[in-house]
Amino acid sequence: MEWKESIPTRYAYGEELVVLGHELPNLVVLEADISKSTQTYRFAKVFPERFFQMGVAESNMMMVAAGLATTGKIPFASTYAVFGTMRACEQVRTFIAHTHLNVKIACSHGGVTPGNDGVTHQATEDLGIMRTIPRMTVIVPADYYATRKLVRAAAYHVGPVYLRFTRDPVPVIYSAEDEFVIGKGKLLRSGDDVSLIAIGDMVAIALEAHEQLAQQGIHAEVIDIHTLKPIDRALIVQTARKTRRVVTLEDHQIHGGLGSAVAEVLGEESPTPMRRIGLRDTFAESGEYRLLLQKYSMDSAAVIAAVKELMS
Amino acid sequence: MPISQETVEFLEHQARVIRRRIIHMIYAAQSGHPGGSLSAADIVTALYFHFMRVDPSNPQWPQRDRFILSKGHACPVWYAALAERGFFPVEELVTLRQINGRLQGHPDMEKTPGVDISTGSLGHGLSAGVGMALGLRMDGYDARVYVVLGDGELNEGEIWEAAMAAAKFQLDNLIAFVDYNNLQLDGWCSEVMPIEPLRDKWRAFNWETFEIDGHSMRQIVDTIEAAQHVHGRPSVIIAHTIKGKGVSFMENQCDWHGRAPNKEEYERAMAELEDGPTAAKPIL
């Protein structure tokens, strides 16, 4: 399947921040020395007085963000997902989530999208960690346009939000007209045979699998769960009851993230045979993003194999 | 302006009241941290009864001065000061650490009126203070942020990340205290993890530094005033204190870091903290 265009979702984050900066005078941005990578440099150029360069010190940055939030600011604290959710995990958990402060933890380099950087920079446990934290909203946009809209939604949402972006380019699957509501998944394709429930960059993989399955006469439903928490229980139950087969797709460990979340919902409400696509309790490695997906059985071929298994 | 003898005596009296409240609430809860609460009592008293611009009837007043107890386990001293200042009834102090109560085992900004930020796990308060100081400056308020740090928590790396950041942003509206009682949970600071030369460390981080007797009310007040006049950099007041100060058998005893007195110990402690005719009314 050929995609017309691919863009790293972090670009959309950087661009939307500038737009929001004009609208929200109390929006501030904190950065940990990677502003060109996270794209917060765009905001820094336009609003230098509201941009705080905190250096390579993510734990401190999260707490400074918490302090700023107590004075009525809307801090976006940016770094890579591994640092934002793991190095600074306790700061986020105890002093941003427990306190319900209005801090947005906006992180690039989600999943294996920083392909060549290797394991140190690939966040593949972040969603599980953030999802277990009470009061935390967890959002993973699938593409450029979804990111523009969901960053905007996060800025106007009161309370802590974790946002995860891609380092590498991912296919553009939406248009500027598409709308997104926090907590409401999007039904992208309808089908009766199997449900492909995906998050983040894996939504494009689900769409690729959908097309290839269609050529074989298998009709897959495709859902984008951009908000991992609170998750759209109704949509998940509805699609599972319709197709009776579910495959989840996430650029993350299969433990703790989307696959677990969907299994929890269905286990309680409508037990359904499932397969989970993602890293299978292993770290990845350096390599080109698409080749990593292939090697770790996260590409459309792996999805199709999982669907076949469910249908046999 | 030199502080009057009358003010010093008022604050010394008030500090004894605070110490009585600390002992009483920990005794009532049969849980809590008396040692580090008592060592910080004079500093906290000076702040809440002489310096801080706060409005107990409007705890969220945006222009208020902020207080952060980075060594959050010492919250009995904070709760006592807040209650005495009128943020909530002093009768509520005995609900410390009890279920459904507002006075959590470590400070909780959503539950306790007057608590500006939650603390409790160590090493984070100074960073939060940097954020508050930046926010207040952005808003053009001349409010200040006061942070009380423990000596043990200076072991945490984040403290020094915050120290770097505060100096970078030239936060002269930020004043930190080190409650230097020299004891942490497992023993003397010099043995668990030496922090000396402490003043040189802060100097090296480009802070204005002061070193005082943390139980001399006159020194505390004079030094806070001096720190308020520092321009272009944050200040730290290294306050030499005694863990358990004011109760003879608790002083300099690690054992009293986090245990409650029994009835006999409670009565001895309260007797030692008697304060003549102006003493706090008996609360038991």
Coordinates of C-alpha atoms in Angstrom, one line a residue:
Chain A
M1 CA 0.0 0.0 0.0
E2 CA 1.4 3.3 -1.1
W3 CA 1.0 6.3 1.2
K4 CA 1.1 9.8 -0.4
E5 CA 2.8 11.4 2.4
S6 CA 4.6 10.6 5.7
I7 CA 5.4 13.2 8.4
P8 CA 6.7 12.7 12.0
T9 CA 3.9 13.6 14.4
R10 CA 6.3 15.6 16.5
Y11 CA 6.2 18.2 13.7
A12 CA 2.5 18.6 14.2
Y13 CA 3.1 19.1 17.9
G14 CA 5.6 21.9 17.3
E15 CA 3.4 23.7 14.8
E16 CA 0.2 23.4 16.9
L17 CA 2.0 24.7 20.0
V18 CA 2.7 28.0 18.2
V19 CA -1.0 28.3 17.2
L20 CA -2.0 27.6 20.8
G21 CA 0.6 30.1 22.1
H22 CA -1.3 32.9 20.4
E23 CA -4.6 31.7 21.9
L24 CA -3.6 30.9 25.4
P25 CA -1.4 33.5 27.1
N26 CA -0.8 31.2 30.1
L27 CA 0.5 28.3 28.0
V28 CA 4.2 27.8 28.7
V29 CA 6.7 25.3 27.3
L30 CA 9.5 23.5 29.1
E31 CA 12.3 21.7 27.3
A32 CA 15.2 19.4 28.2
D33 CA 17.8 20.4 25.6
I34 CA 16.2 18.7 22.6
S35 CA 14.0 21.5 21.3
K36 CA 15.0 20.9 17.7
S37 CA 14.0 17.3 18.0
T38 CA 10.8 17.8 20.0
Q39 CA 10.1 20.8 17.7
T40 CA 9.4 23.1 20.7
Y41 CA 12.0 25.5 19.1
R42 CA 9.2 26.8 17.0
F43 CA 7.4 28.0 20.1
A44 CA 10.6 29.3 21.6
K45 CA 11.2 31.5 18.6
V46 CA 7.8 33.2 18.8
F47 CA 7.3 33.2 22.6
P48 CA 10.8 33.3 24.2
E49 CA 9.4 34.7 27.5
R50 CA 7.2 31.6 27.8
F51 CA 9.8 29.1 26.9
F52 CA 11.9 27.6 29.7
Q53 CA 15.0 25.7 28.7
M54 CA 15.6 23.4 31.6
G55 CA 18.7 21.6 30.3
V56 CA 19.3 17.8 30.5
A57 CA 17.4 17.4 33.7
E58 CA 14.0 15.9 33.1
S59 CA 13.1 15.2 36.7
N60 CA 13.6 18.8 37.7
M61 CA 11.7 19.9 34.5
M62 CA 8.6 17.9 35.5
M63 CA 8.5 19.4 39.0
V64 CA 9.1 22.9 37.7
A65 CA 6.2 22.3 35.4
A66 CA 4.1 21.3 38.4
G67 CA 5.2 24.5 40.2
L68 CA 4.2 26.6 37.2
A69 CA 0.9 24.9 37.0
T70 CA 0.1 25.9 40.6
T71 CA 0.3 29.5 39.5
G72 CA -2.3 29.0 36.8
K73 CA 0.0 28.2 33.8
I74 CA -0.6 25.5 31.3
P75 CA 2.9 23.9 31.0
F76 CA 3.8 21.6 28.2
A77 CA 6.9 19.7 29.3
S78 CA 8.7 18.1 26.4
T79 CA 11.3 15.5 26.2
Y80 CA 11.6 12.0 24.8
A81 CA 9.0 9.5 26.0
V82 CA 11.6 7.3 27.8
F83 CA 12.7 10.2 29.9
G84 CA 9.4 11.8 30.5
T85 CA 7.7 8.6 31.6
M86 CA 10.6 6.6 33.2
R87 CA 13.3 8.9 34.4
A88 CA 10.8 11.4 35.7
C89 CA 8.1 8.8 36.4
E90 CA 7.7 9.5 40.1
Q91 CA 7.5 13.2 39.6
V92 CA 4.8 12.7 37.1
R93 CA 2.9 10.2 39.2
T94 CA 3.0 11.9 42.6
F95 CA 3.3 15.6 41.8
I96 CA 1.4 15.9 38.5
A97 CA -1.2 13.2 38.5
H98 CA -1.9 12.8 42.2
T99 CA -2.1 16.6 42.5
H100 CA -4.2 16.8 39.3
L101 CA -2.1 19.6 38.1
N102 CA -2.7 21.0 34.6
V103 CA 0.6 19.7 33.1
K104 CA 0.9 18.2 29.6
I105 CA 3.7 15.7 29.3
A106 CA 4.4 15.9 25.6
C107 CA 6.9 13.4 24.4
S108 CA 8.5 12.5 21.2
H109 CA 10.3 9.3 20.2
G110 CA 7.4 6.9 21.1
G111 CA 7.7 3.2 20.3
V112 CA 10.4 2.1 17.9
T113 CA 10.0 5.2 15.8
P114 CA 13.4 6.5 16.8
G115 CA 14.5 3.5 14.9
N116 CA 18.2 4.0 14.4
D117 CA 18.7 5.4 17.9
G118 CA 18.1 2.0 19.4
V119 CA 16.7 0.8 22.7
T120 CA 17.8 3.8 24.9
H121 CA 15.6 6.1 22.9
Q122 CA 12.7 3.8 22.1
A123 CA 9.9 4.1 24.6
T124 CA 8.1 0.8 24.5
E125 CA 6.8 0.6 28.1
D126 CA 5.6 4.2 28.5
L127 CA 1.9 3.6 27.7
G128 CA 1.7 0.8 30.3
I129 CA 3.3 3.0 32.9
M130 CA 1.2 6.1 32.2
R131 CA -2.0 4.0 32.0
T132 CA -1.6 2.7 35.5
I133 CA -1.4 6.2 37.0
P134 CA -4.8 7.4 38.3
R135 CA -6.1 10.7 36.9
M136 CA -3.7 10.6 33.9
T137 CA -5.1 11.0 30.4
V138 CA -3.1 9.1 27.8
I139 CA -3.2 10.2 24.1
V140 CA -1.3 8.8 21.2
P141 CA -2.2 10.5 17.9
A142 CA -1.9 8.4 14.7
D143 CA -0.7 11.0 12.3
Y144 CA 0.0 14.6 11.6
Y145 CA -3.5 15.9 11.5
A146 CA -4.6 13.8 14.5
T147 CA -1.7 15.3 16.4
R148 CA -2.7 18.8 15.5
K149 CA -6.2 18.3 16.8
L150 CA -5.3 16.2 19.9
V151 CA -2.6 18.6 21.1
R152 CA -5.2 21.3 20.9
A153 CA -7.7 19.2 22.8
A154 CA -5.1 18.5 25.5
A155 CA -4.3 22.2 25.9
Y156 CA -8.0 22.9 26.6
H157 CA -8.5 19.8 28.7
V158 CA -8.0 20.6 32.4
G159 CA -5.7 18.1 34.1
P160 CA -2.6 16.0 33.4
V161 CA -2.2 14.6 30.0
Y162 CA 0.5 12.3 28.5
L163 CA 0.9 12.8 24.7
R164 CA 3.2 10.6 22.7
F165 CA 4.6 11.5 19.2
T166 CA 6.7 9.7 16.6
R167 CA 10.3 10.5 15.8
D168 CA 10.2 9.0 12.3
P169 CA 7.7 9.9 9.6
V170 CA 4.5 8.0 9.7
P171 CA 1.8 8.0 7.0
V172 CA -0.8 10.8 6.9
I173 CA -4.1 9.1 7.2
Y174 CA -6.4 11.9 8.2
S175 CA -7.2 15.3 6.7
A176 CA -7.4 18.7 8.3
E177 CA -11.2 18.3 8.5
D178 CA -11.2 15.3 10.8
E179 CA -12.3 16.0 14.3
F180 CA -11.1 14.3 17.5
V181 CA -12.6 14.1 20.9
I182 CA -10.6 12.9 23.9
G183 CA -11.8 9.4 24.9
K184 CA -13.8 8.7 21.7
G185 CA -12.1 6.3 19.3
K186 CA -12.6 6.6 15.6
L187 CA -14.1 3.9 13.4
L188 CA -12.1 4.2 10.2
R189 CA -13.2 1.1 8.2
S190 CA -16.3 -1.1 8.7
G191 CA -16.1 -4.8 8.4
D192 CA -17.7 -8.0 9.8
D193 CA -14.9 -10.5 10.0
V194 CA -12.4 -9.1 12.4
S195 CA -11.7 -5.9 14.4
L196 CA -8.3 -4.2 14.1
I197 CA -8.0 -1.9 17.1
A198 CA -4.9 0.2 16.8
I199 CA -3.1 3.1 18.4
G200 CA -0.6 5.7 17.2
D201 CA 1.7 4.9 14.3
M202 CA 0.1 1.4 14.2
V203 CA -3.2 2.7 12.9
A204 CA -1.5 3.0 9.5
I205 CA -0.3 -0.6 9.7
A206 CA -3.9 -1.6 10.5
L207 CA -5.1 0.2 7.4
E208 CA -2.5 -1.5 5.3
A209 CA -3.6 -4.9 6.7
H210 CA -7.2 -3.9 6.1
E211 CA -6.5 -3.4 2.4
Q212 CA -4.5 -6.6 2.0
L213 CA -7.2 -8.6 3.9
A214 CA -9.8 -7.1 1.6
Q215 CA -8.0 -8.4 -1.4
Q216 CA -8.4 -11.9 0.2
G217 CA -12.1 -11.3 0.8
I218 CA -11.7 -10.7 4.5
H219 CA -13.5 -7.6 5.8
A220 CA -11.8 -6.0 8.7
E221 CA -13.1 -3.2 10.9
V222 CA -10.4 -0.6 11.7
I223 CA -10.5 1.5 14.9
D224 CA -8.1 4.2 16.0
I225 CA -8.0 4.3 19.8
H226 CA -6.1 7.6 20.0
T227 CA -7.0 8.0 23.7
L228 CA -5.7 5.0 25.6
K229 CA -7.0 6.3 28.8
P230 CA -9.9 6.9 29.4
I231 CA -10.5 4.2 26.8
D232 CA -13.6 4.1 24.6
R233 CA -15.2 1.0 26.2
A234 CA -18.4 1.3 24.2
L235 CA -16.8 1.3 20.8
I236 CA -14.5 -1.6 21.8
V237 CA -17.4 -3.7 23.0
Q238 CA -19.5 -2.8 20.0
T239 CA -16.9 -3.8 17.5
A240 CA -16.0 -7.0 19.4
R241 CA -19.7 -8.1 19.5
K242 CA -20.0 -7.4 15.8
T243 CA -16.9 -9.2 14.5
R244 CA -16.2 -11.6 17.4
R245 CA -12.5 -11.4 16.7
V246 CA -10.1 -8.7 17.8
V247 CA -6.5 -7.9 17.0
T248 CA -4.8 -5.0 18.8
L249 CA -1.9 -3.1 17.3
E250 CA 0.5 -1.0 19.3
D251 CA 4.1 0.2 18.9
H252 CA 4.8 -0.9 22.5
Q253 CA 5.2 -4.0 24.6
I254 CA 2.1 -6.2 24.3
H255 CA 1.9 -6.0 28.1
G256 CA 0.3 -3.0 29.8
G257 CA -0.6 -1.0 26.8
L258 CA -3.5 -1.1 24.3
G259 CA -3.7 -4.9 24.0
S260 CA -4.0 -5.2 27.8
A261 CA -6.5 -2.3 28.0
V262 CA -8.7 -3.9 25.3
A263 CA -8.5 -7.3 26.9
E264 CA -9.5 -5.8 30.3
V265 CA -12.6 -4.2 28.7
L266 CA -13.6 -7.3 26.8
G267 CA -12.8 -9.7 29.7
E268 CA -15.3 -7.8 31.8
E269 CA -17.9 -7.0 29.2
S270 CA -17.8 -9.3 26.3
P271 CA -15.0 -12.0 26.2
T272 CA -13.7 -12.2 22.7
P273 CA -10.8 -14.2 21.1
M274 CA -7.9 -11.8 20.7
R275 CA -4.4 -11.5 19.3
R276 CA -2.1 -8.7 20.3
I277 CA 0.5 -7.2 17.9
G278 CA 3.4 -5.4 19.5
L279 CA 6.8 -6.2 21.1
R280 CA 6.5 -9.6 22.7
D281 CA 8.4 -9.1 26.0
T282 CA 11.5 -8.1 24.2
F283 CA 13.5 -4.9 23.5
A284 CA 14.0 -3.9 19.9
E285 CA 17.3 -2.6 18.6
S286 CA 18.8 0.0 16.2
G287 CA 17.4 -0.2 12.7
E288 CA 15.2 1.5 10.1
Y289 CA 11.7 1.9 11.5
R290 CA 9.9 -0.2 8.9
L291 CA 12.5 -3.0 9.1
L292 CA 12.1 -3.0 12.9
L293 CA 8.3 -3.5 12.5
Q294 CA 9.0 -6.3 10.2
K295 CA 11.6 -8.0 12.3
Y296 CA 9.5 -7.8 15.5
S297 CA 6.3 -9.0 13.8
M298 CA 4.5 -5.7 14.0
D299 CA 3.9 -5.2 10.2
S300 CA 0.8 -5.9 8.2
A301 CA 2.0 -9.4 7.4
A302 CA 2.1 -10.2 11.1
V303 CA -1.4 -8.7 11.5
I304 CA -2.7 -10.8 8.6
A305 CA -1.2 -13.9 10.2
A306 CA -2.9 -13.1 13.5
V307 CA -6.2 -12.6 11.7
K308 CA -5.9 -16.0 9.9
E309 CA -5.1 -17.6 13.2
L310 CA -8.3 -16.2 14.7
M311 CA -10.4 -17.3 11.8
S312 CA -9.1 -20.8 11.6
Chain B
M1 CA 15.5 47.3 60.3
P2 CA 16.5 45.4 63.4
I3 CA 13.8 43.3 64.8
S4 CA 12.4 44.5 68.2
Q5 CA 12.8 42.4 71.4
E6 CA 9.1 42.3 71.7
T7 CA 8.7 40.6 68.2
V8 CA 11.4 38.1 69.0
E9 CA 9.6 37.2 72.2
F10 CA 6.3 36.9 70.5
L11 CA 7.8 34.6 67.8
E12 CA 9.6 32.5 70.5
H13 CA 6.4 32.1 72.3
Q14 CA 4.6 31.2 69.1
A15 CA 7.3 28.6 68.3
R16 CA 6.6 26.9 71.6
V17 CA 3.0 26.8 70.9
I18 CA 3.8 25.2 67.5
R19 CA 6.0 22.7 69.2
R20 CA 3.2 21.8 71.7
R21 CA 0.9 21.3 68.8
I22 CA 3.4 19.0 67.0
I23 CA 3.8 16.8 70.0
H24 CA 0.1 16.7 70.7
M25 CA -1.0 15.8 67.2
I26 CA 1.7 13.1 66.8
Y27 CA 0.7 11.7 70.2
A28 CA -3.0 11.7 69.1
A29 CA -2.2 10.0 65.8
Q30 CA 0.3 7.6 67.4
S31 CA 2.2 8.2 64.2
G32 CA 4.3 10.9 62.6
H33 CA 7.7 12.5 62.5
P34 CA 8.5 14.6 65.6
G35 CA 12.3 15.0 65.2
G36 CA 12.3 17.0 61.9
S37 CA 9.2 18.9 62.8
L38 CA 10.7 20.2 66.0
S39 CA 14.0 21.2 64.2
A40 CA 12.1 23.3 61.6
A41 CA 9.7 24.9 64.1
D42 CA 11.5 28.2 64.6
I43 CA 12.0 28.7 60.8
V44 CA 8.4 27.9 60.0
T45 CA 7.1 30.1 62.8
A46 CA 9.2 33.1 61.7
L47 CA 7.8 32.6 58.2
Y48 CA 4.1 32.2 59.1
F49 CA 4.0 34.7 61.9
H50 CA 6.3 37.4 60.7
F51 CA 7.0 37.3 56.9
M52 CA 4.5 35.5 54.8
R53 CA 1.7 37.4 53.1
V54 CA -1.1 34.9 53.1
D55 CA -4.8 35.1 53.6
P56 CA -6.3 32.2 55.6
S57 CA -9.8 33.2 54.4
N58 CA -8.6 33.0 50.8
P59 CA -6.0 30.3 50.7
Q60 CA -5.8 30.5 46.9
W61 CA -5.1 34.2 46.8
P62 CA -2.9 34.4 43.6
Q63 CA -0.6 37.0 45.0
R64 CA 0.2 35.1 48.2
D65 CA 3.7 34.1 49.2
R66 CA 4.3 30.4 48.8
F67 CA 5.6 27.9 51.3
I68 CA 7.0 24.5 50.3
L69 CA 7.9 21.9 52.9
S70 CA 10.2 19.8 50.7
K71 CA 10.9 17.6 53.7
G72 CA 7.3 16.7 53.7
H73 CA 7.4 14.2 56.5
A74 CA 7.8 17.1 58.9
C75 CA 4.3 18.3 58.0
P76 CA 3.1 18.4 61.7
V77 CA 5.1 21.7 61.9
W78 CA 3.3 23.0 58.8
Y79 CA -0.1 21.9 59.9
A80 CA 0.4 23.5 63.3
A81 CA 1.4 26.8 61.7
L82 CA -1.5 26.7 59.3
A83 CA -4.0 26.0 62.1
E84 CA -2.5 28.7 64.3
R85 CA -2.7 31.1 61.4
G86 CA -6.4 30.3 60.9
F87 CA -6.4 28.1 57.8
F88 CA -8.4 25.5 59.7
P89 CA -9.4 24.8 63.3
V90 CA -6.7 23.8 65.7
E91 CA -9.0 21.1 66.9
E92 CA -8.6 19.4 63.6
L93 CA -4.9 18.8 64.3
V94 CA -5.7 15.6 66.1
T95 CA -7.0 14.1 62.9
L96 CA -3.4 13.9 61.6
R97 CA -3.0 10.7 59.5
Q98 CA -6.5 9.5 60.2
I99 CA -8.8 8.1 57.5
N100 CA -11.1 10.6 55.9
G101 CA -9.0 13.4 57.3
R102 CA -7.6 16.5 55.6
L103 CA -4.2 16.2 57.3
Q104 CA -2.5 13.4 55.3
G105 CA 0.7 11.7 56.4
H106 CA 2.5 13.9 53.9
P107 CA 1.2 17.3 52.7
D108 CA -1.6 17.1 50.1
M109 CA -2.5 20.3 48.3
E110 CA -5.9 19.1 47.4
K111 CA -6.9 18.3 51.0
T112 CA -5.3 20.8 53.3
P113 CA -6.1 24.5 53.0
G114 CA -2.9 26.5 52.8
V115 CA -0.8 23.7 51.4
D116 CA 0.6 25.2 48.1
I117 CA 2.0 21.9 46.8
S118 CA 2.1 18.3 47.8
T119 CA 5.4 17.0 49.0
G120 CA 6.6 13.9 50.9
S121 CA 8.9 11.9 48.7
L122 CA 12.2 13.7 49.0
G123 CA 14.1 15.9 46.6
H124 CA 11.3 17.5 44.7
G125 CA 10.3 20.7 46.6
L126 CA 13.0 23.0 45.3
S127 CA 12.1 22.2 41.7
A128 CA 8.5 23.0 42.4
G129 CA 9.7 26.2 44.0
V130 CA 11.5 27.1 40.9
G131 CA 8.3 26.7 38.9
M132 CA 6.3 28.7 41.3
A133 CA 8.9 31.5 41.4
L134 CA 8.9 31.6 37.6
G135 CA 5.1 31.7 37.5
L136 CA 4.9 34.5 40.0
R137 CA 7.5 36.5 38.2
M138 CA 5.6 36.0 34.9
D139 CA 2.5 37.4 36.5
G140 CA 4.4 40.4 37.8
Y141 CA 3.7 39.6 41.5
D142 CA 6.2 40.5 44.1
A143 CA 5.3 37.3 46.0
R144 CA 8.1 35.1 47.3
V145 CA 8.6 31.4 47.5
Y146 CA 10.1 29.8 50.6
V147 CA 11.3 26.3 50.5
V148 CA 12.4 24.3 53.6
L149 CA 14.8 21.4 52.6
G150 CA 16.0 18.6 54.8
D151 CA 19.7 17.9 55.0
G152 CA 19.2 14.2 54.2
E153 CA 17.2 15.0 51.0
L154 CA 20.2 17.0 49.7
N155 CA 21.4 13.5 48.8
E156 CA 18.9 13.6 46.0
G157 CA 20.3 14.7 42.6
E158 CA 17.2 16.6 41.7
I159 CA 17.9 19.2 44.4
W160 CA 21.1 20.1 42.5
E161 CA 19.2 20.2 39.2
A162 CA 16.9 22.7 40.8
A163 CA 19.8 24.6 42.3
M164 CA 21.2 25.0 38.8
A165 CA 17.9 26.1 37.3
A166 CA 17.1 28.6 40.1
A167 CA 20.4 30.3 39.5
K168 CA 20.0 30.3 35.7
F169 CA 16.7 32.0 36.0
Q170 CA 18.1 34.5 38.6
L171 CA 15.2 33.8 41.0
D172 CA 15.6 36.3 43.7
N173 CA 12.0 35.6 44.7
L174 CA 13.1 32.2 45.9
I175 CA 14.5 31.6 49.4
A176 CA 15.5 28.1 50.5
F177 CA 16.4 26.9 53.9
V178 CA 18.4 23.8 54.8
D179 CA 17.1 22.5 58.1
Y180 CA 20.5 21.2 59.0
N181 CA 19.9 19.0 62.0
N182 CA 22.7 16.7 60.8
L183 CA 20.6 13.5 61.3
Q184 CA 18.9 11.5 58.7
L185 CA 17.0 8.3 59.1
D186 CA 19.9 5.9 59.2
G187 CA 22.3 8.2 61.2
W188 CA 24.5 11.2 61.0
C189 CA 24.6 12.9 57.6
S190 CA 28.4 12.8 57.7
E191 CA 28.2 9.0 57.8
V192 CA 25.2 8.2 55.6
M193 CA 26.2 10.6 52.8
P194 CA 28.4 13.5 53.6
I195 CA 27.1 16.9 52.2
E196 CA 29.9 19.1 53.4
P197 CA 31.3 21.5 52.3
L198 CA 27.6 22.5 52.1
R199 CA 27.9 26.3 51.9
D200 CA 30.6 26.0 49.2
K201 CA 28.3 23.7 47.2
W202 CA 25.5 26.3 47.1
R203 CA 28.1 29.1 46.4
A204 CA 29.4 27.0 43.5
F205 CA 25.8 26.9 42.1
N206 CA 25.7 30.7 42.2
W207 CA 23.4 31.1 45.1
E208 CA 23.6 33.8 47.8
T209 CA 24.3 31.9 51.0
F210 CA 23.7 32.5 54.7
E211 CA 24.6 30.3 57.6
I212 CA 22.8 30.7 60.9
D213 CA 21.7 29.1 64.2
G214 CA 18.3 27.8 63.2
H215 CA 16.9 28.2 66.7
S216 CA 17.9 31.8 67.2
M217 CA 14.7 33.7 66.3
R218 CA 16.7 36.9 66.0
Q219 CA 19.1 35.4 63.5
I220 CA 16.3 33.7 61.6
V221 CA 14.4 36.9 61.1
D222 CA 17.4 39.1 60.4
T223 CA 18.7 36.6 57.8
I224 CA 15.3 36.3 56.0
E225 CA 15.2 40.0 55.8
A226 CA 18.7 40.1 54.3
A227 CA 17.8 37.4 51.8
Q228 CA 14.8 39.4 50.7
H229 CA 17.1 42.2 49.7
V230 CA 19.3 40.0 47.5
H231 CA 18.9 40.8 43.8
G232 CA 19.5 38.6 40.8
R233 CA 20.0 35.3 42.5
P234 CA 18.3 32.9 44.8
S235 CA 19.2 32.6 48.5
V236 CA 19.8 29.7 50.7
I237 CA 19.9 29.9 54.5
I238 CA 21.8 27.0 56.0
A239 CA 20.2 26.8 59.4
H240 CA 22.0 24.7 61.9
T241 CA 19.3 23.0 64.0
I242 CA 18.8 20.2 66.5
K243 CA 16.6 17.3 65.6
G244 CA 13.9 17.1 68.2
K245 CA 14.7 20.6 69.5
G246 CA 12.7 21.6 72.6
V247 CA 12.1 18.2 74.0
S248 CA 15.3 17.1 75.8
F249 CA 15.0 13.4 75.4
M250 CA 14.2 13.7 71.7
E251 CA 17.1 16.0 70.9
N252 CA 19.7 14.6 68.6
Q253 CA 18.1 11.1 68.7
C254 CA 17.6 9.3 65.4
D255 CA 15.0 7.2 67.0
W256 CA 12.7 10.2 67.2
H257 CA 12.7 10.7 63.4
G258 CA 9.5 8.9 63.0
R259 CA 7.9 7.6 66.1
A260 CA 5.2 8.8 68.4
P261 CA 5.5 9.4 72.1
N262 CA 3.7 7.2 74.6
K263 CA 1.6 8.7 77.4
E264 CA 4.5 9.2 79.8
E265 CA 6.8 10.6 77.1
Y266 CA 4.0 12.9 75.9
E267 CA 3.4 14.3 79.4
R268 CA 7.2 14.9 79.9
A269 CA 7.4 16.6 76.5
M270 CA 4.5 18.9 77.1
A271 CA 5.8 19.8 80.5
E272 CA 9.1 20.8 78.9
L273 CA 7.3 23.0 76.4
E274 CA 5.4 24.9 79.0
D275 CA 5.5 28.6 78.4
G276 CA 4.2 30.5 81.4
P277 CA 1.0 32.5 81.4
T278 CA 0.9 32.9 77.6
A279 CA 1.3 29.2 77.0
A280 CA -1.1 27.6 74.5
K281 CA -4.2 26.4 76.4
P282 CA -4.1 22.7 77.3
I283 CA -5.4 20.8 74.4
L284 CA -6.0 17.5 76.0

